[in-house]
Amino acid sequence: TDTLLAAWAQLGGNLAVTFVVMMSAGILWWLWTAERWLVGGAAFAALWGISWQLGSIQWVVADEAERRSIALVHSQTPETVKWQSGAQEGLIDAHVRASLAVLRDHPNVKLIAWPETAIPTFIDAVQPQLLALQHQATAQGVTILTGTAIREDRIDGRQYFNSIATLTGDVHYDKRHLVPFSEYY
């Protein structure tokens, strides 16, 4: 990622970078074993030249008027403890204390983000514990987002989601694709 090939990440993420790295390696192997140095050299130069050109494109332009300060809060609780019975209250309290410190010490912050499954239960089950923090954040114009589980009653039955949500749970995004081996319930 510290070469020109990192520019491919903007087009296709890590898969594009991996593909171009493998193409580069393949071309170098071909140069090493084949007698067609000119064709291989041209292919390698073209691939890296395109990479250089991609790196010179400014894909995103920052709008200074839209700039926001954010804070990331993490309780540093190991996964082995996070899901144990009785750990939930302490875990949430750690996030609340850290968020209150941000609200107190960093008045320019407009968004506080907690990690995925920072609340290792359904958000509606712990909203009384989060109410004071939510009121203080709202009074200061700060939004707090957290990773949590959400349950909804729908026409086709009760549905459960791994989501990112505001502390009230009324604004949320439900994960559509779970990443294998990254979280467990």
Short mmCIF file of C-alpha atoms in Angstrom, two decimals:
data_model
loop_
_atom_site.label_atom_id
_atom_site.label_comp_id
_atom_site.label_asym_id
_atom_site.label_seq_id
_atom_site.Cartn_x
_atom_site.Cartn_y
_atom_site.Cartn_z
CA THR A 1 0.00 0.00 0.00
CA ASP A 2 2.96 2.34 0.11
CA THR A 3 3.62 2.03 -3.63
CA LEU A 4 1.89 3.41 -6.70
CA LEU A 5 -0.32 0.32 -6.72
CA ALA A 6 -2.29 1.67 -3.74
CA ALA A 7 -4.12 3.97 -6.18
CA TRP A 8 -6.12 0.95 -7.37
CA ALA A 9 -7.84 0.73 -3.96
CA GLN A 10 -9.94 3.74 -4.90
CA LEU A 11 -11.39 1.82 -7.84
CA GLY A 12 -11.81 -1.69 -6.47
CA GLY A 13 -10.64 -1.87 -2.87
CA ASN A 14 -8.23 -4.50 -1.68
CA LEU A 15 -9.27 -6.89 -4.45
CA ALA A 16 -8.10 -4.45 -7.14
CA VAL A 17 -4.81 -3.85 -5.33
CA THR A 18 -4.29 -7.60 -4.94
CA PHE A 19 -5.07 -8.19 -8.63
CA VAL A 20 -2.58 -5.52 -9.77
CA VAL A 21 0.11 -6.83 -7.40
CA MET A 22 -0.40 -10.33 -8.80
CA MET A 23 -0.31 -8.98 -12.37
CA SER A 24 2.96 -7.19 -11.57
CA ALA A 25 4.42 -10.36 -10.09
CA GLY A 26 3.26 -12.36 -13.11
CA ILE A 27 4.80 -9.90 -15.54
CA LEU A 28 8.07 -9.89 -13.60
CA TRP A 29 8.12 -13.72 -13.65
CA TRP A 30 7.42 -13.64 -17.36
CA LEU A 31 10.30 -11.17 -17.84
CA TRP A 32 12.59 -13.46 -15.86
CA THR A 33 11.70 -16.62 -17.78
CA ALA A 34 10.77 -15.40 -21.30
CA GLU A 35 12.84 -14.01 -24.09
CA ARG A 36 10.38 -11.23 -24.96
CA TRP A 37 11.84 -8.49 -22.79
CA LEU A 38 10.32 -5.70 -24.84
CA VAL A 39 6.72 -6.94 -24.56
CA GLY A 40 7.06 -7.76 -20.84
CA GLY A 41 8.77 -4.47 -20.09
CA ALA A 42 6.06 -2.57 -21.96
CA ALA A 43 3.32 -4.42 -20.06
CA PHE A 44 4.99 -3.72 -16.71
CA ALA A 45 5.56 -0.06 -17.59
CA ALA A 46 1.95 0.30 -18.76
CA LEU A 47 0.57 -1.23 -15.55
CA TRP A 48 2.69 0.99 -13.32
CA GLY A 49 2.08 4.02 -15.55
CA ILE A 50 -1.67 3.58 -15.19
CA SER A 51 -1.16 3.21 -11.45
CA TRP A 52 0.80 6.47 -11.38
CA GLN A 53 -1.97 8.23 -13.32
CA LEU A 54 -4.65 6.86 -10.97
CA GLY A 55 -2.66 8.14 -8.00
CA SER A 56 -2.68 11.65 -9.43
CA ILE A 57 -6.49 11.81 -9.59
CA GLN A 58 -8.14 13.61 -6.68
CA TRP A 59 -11.21 11.44 -6.12
CA VAL A 60 -12.65 13.35 -3.19
CA VAL A 61 -12.68 17.07 -2.58
CA ALA A 62 -13.05 18.18 1.02
CA ASP A 63 -15.64 20.86 1.61
CA GLU A 64 -14.39 22.98 4.49
CA ALA A 65 -17.95 24.11 5.27
CA GLU A 66 -18.95 20.46 5.76
CA ARG A 67 -15.94 19.50 7.90
CA ARG A 68 -16.95 17.85 11.19
CA SER A 69 -14.95 16.72 14.17
CA ILE A 70 -15.59 13.18 15.29
CA ALA A 71 -14.43 11.09 18.23
CA LEU A 72 -14.02 7.33 18.32
CA VAL A 73 -14.71 5.73 21.68
CA HIS A 74 -13.76 2.16 22.55
CA SER A 75 -13.94 0.36 25.88
CA GLN A 76 -10.96 -1.92 25.07
CA THR A 77 -12.97 -4.89 26.33
CA PRO A 78 -11.73 -8.22 24.96
CA GLU A 79 -14.19 -10.31 22.94
CA THR A 80 -13.85 -13.10 25.51
CA VAL A 81 -15.27 -10.79 28.20
CA LYS A 82 -17.69 -8.79 26.08
CA TRP A 83 -20.27 -11.58 25.76
CA GLN A 84 -20.05 -12.93 29.30
CA SER A 85 -23.11 -12.74 31.50
CA GLY A 86 -22.85 -9.69 33.73
CA ALA A 87 -20.28 -7.84 31.61
CA GLN A 88 -22.84 -5.79 29.70
CA GLU A 89 -23.43 -3.07 32.31
CA GLY A 90 -19.72 -2.40 32.85
CA LEU A 91 -19.09 -2.37 29.11
CA ILE A 92 -21.82 0.17 28.47
CA ASP A 93 -20.72 2.27 31.46
CA ALA A 94 -17.17 2.40 30.06
CA HIS A 95 -18.49 3.74 26.75
CA VAL A 96 -20.75 6.23 28.54
CA ARG A 97 -17.89 7.53 30.75
CA ALA A 98 -15.58 7.92 27.75
CA SER A 99 -18.31 9.70 25.77
CA LEU A 100 -19.05 12.06 28.67
CA ALA A 101 -15.34 12.92 28.79
CA VAL A 102 -15.41 13.72 25.07
CA LEU A 103 -18.50 15.90 25.51
CA ARG A 104 -16.79 17.71 28.38
CA ASP A 105 -13.29 18.10 26.92
CA HIS A 106 -13.93 18.48 23.18
CA PRO A 107 -16.73 20.99 22.49
CA ASN A 108 -16.15 20.92 18.70
CA VAL A 109 -16.96 17.22 18.30
CA LYS A 110 -20.21 16.64 16.42
CA LEU A 111 -20.17 12.84 16.19
CA ILE A 112 -19.09 10.18 18.67
CA ALA A 113 -18.80 6.67 17.26
CA TRP A 114 -18.76 3.48 19.28
CA PRO A 115 -17.57 0.19 17.70
CA GLU A 116 -19.57 -2.69 16.30
CA THR A 117 -21.54 -4.46 19.03
CA ALA A 118 -20.43 -1.90 21.62
CA ILE A 119 -23.82 -2.68 23.12
CA PRO A 120 -23.84 -6.49 23.20
CA THR A 121 -27.61 -6.73 23.47
CA PHE A 122 -30.67 -5.16 21.92
CA ILE A 123 -30.53 -1.38 22.14
CA ASP A 124 -34.09 -1.07 23.41
CA ALA A 125 -33.11 -3.16 26.45
CA VAL A 126 -30.50 -0.63 27.62
CA GLN A 127 -32.00 2.71 26.62
CA PRO A 128 -32.73 3.74 30.24
CA GLN A 129 -29.00 3.33 30.95
CA LEU A 130 -28.20 5.59 27.97
CA LEU A 131 -30.87 8.25 28.50
CA ALA A 132 -28.78 10.81 30.43
CA LEU A 133 -25.93 10.56 27.91
CA GLN A 134 -28.36 10.94 25.01
CA HIS A 135 -29.91 14.08 26.55
CA GLN A 136 -26.51 15.68 27.16
CA ALA A 137 -25.28 14.84 23.66
CA THR A 138 -28.47 16.22 22.08
CA ALA A 139 -28.17 19.42 24.13
CA GLN A 140 -24.65 19.91 22.76
CA GLY A 141 -25.64 19.07 19.18
CA VAL A 142 -23.69 15.80 19.17
CA THR A 143 -24.83 12.54 17.60
CA ILE A 144 -23.68 9.27 19.13
CA LEU A 145 -23.62 6.19 16.91
CA THR A 146 -23.14 2.70 18.25
CA GLY A 147 -22.96 -0.82 16.98
CA THR A 148 -25.80 -2.83 18.46
CA ALA A 149 -28.44 -5.44 17.83
CA ILE A 150 -31.92 -4.30 16.84
CA ARG A 151 -35.12 -6.31 16.83
CA GLU A 152 -38.15 -5.24 14.85
CA ASP A 153 -41.63 -6.65 14.58
CA ARG A 154 -42.59 -6.78 10.92
CA ILE A 155 -45.44 -8.22 8.94
CA ASP A 156 -43.45 -11.39 8.28
CA GLY A 157 -42.48 -11.80 11.95
CA ARG A 158 -39.78 -10.58 14.29
CA GLN A 159 -36.51 -9.70 12.59
CA TYR A 160 -33.07 -9.27 14.19
CA PHE A 161 -30.28 -7.10 12.83
CA ASN A 162 -26.65 -6.28 13.52
CA SER A 163 -26.86 -2.50 13.11
CA ILE A 164 -25.31 0.87 13.62
CA ALA A 165 -27.76 3.17 15.35
CA THR A 166 -28.19 6.37 17.29
CA LEU A 167 -28.56 5.81 21.02
CA THR A 168 -32.32 6.17 20.73
CA GLY A 169 -32.35 3.44 18.09
CA ASP A 170 -34.77 5.41 15.93
CA VAL A 171 -32.17 6.05 13.22
CA HIS A 172 -30.25 2.95 12.19
CA TYR A 173 -28.62 1.10 9.36
CA ASP A 174 -28.94 -2.67 9.33
CA LYS A 175 -25.96 -4.62 8.12
CA ARG A 176 -26.85 -6.51 4.96
CA HIS A 177 -23.76 -8.68 4.66
CA LEU A 178 -21.96 -10.14 7.65
CA VAL A 179 -18.19 -10.42 7.50
CA PRO A 180 -17.16 -14.01 8.23
CA PHE A 181 -15.09 -14.60 11.34
CA SER A 182 -15.20 -10.97 12.56
CA GLU A 183 -18.00 -11.07 15.12
CA TYR A 184 -19.99 -13.75 16.79
CA TYR A 185 -23.07 -13.97 18.96
#
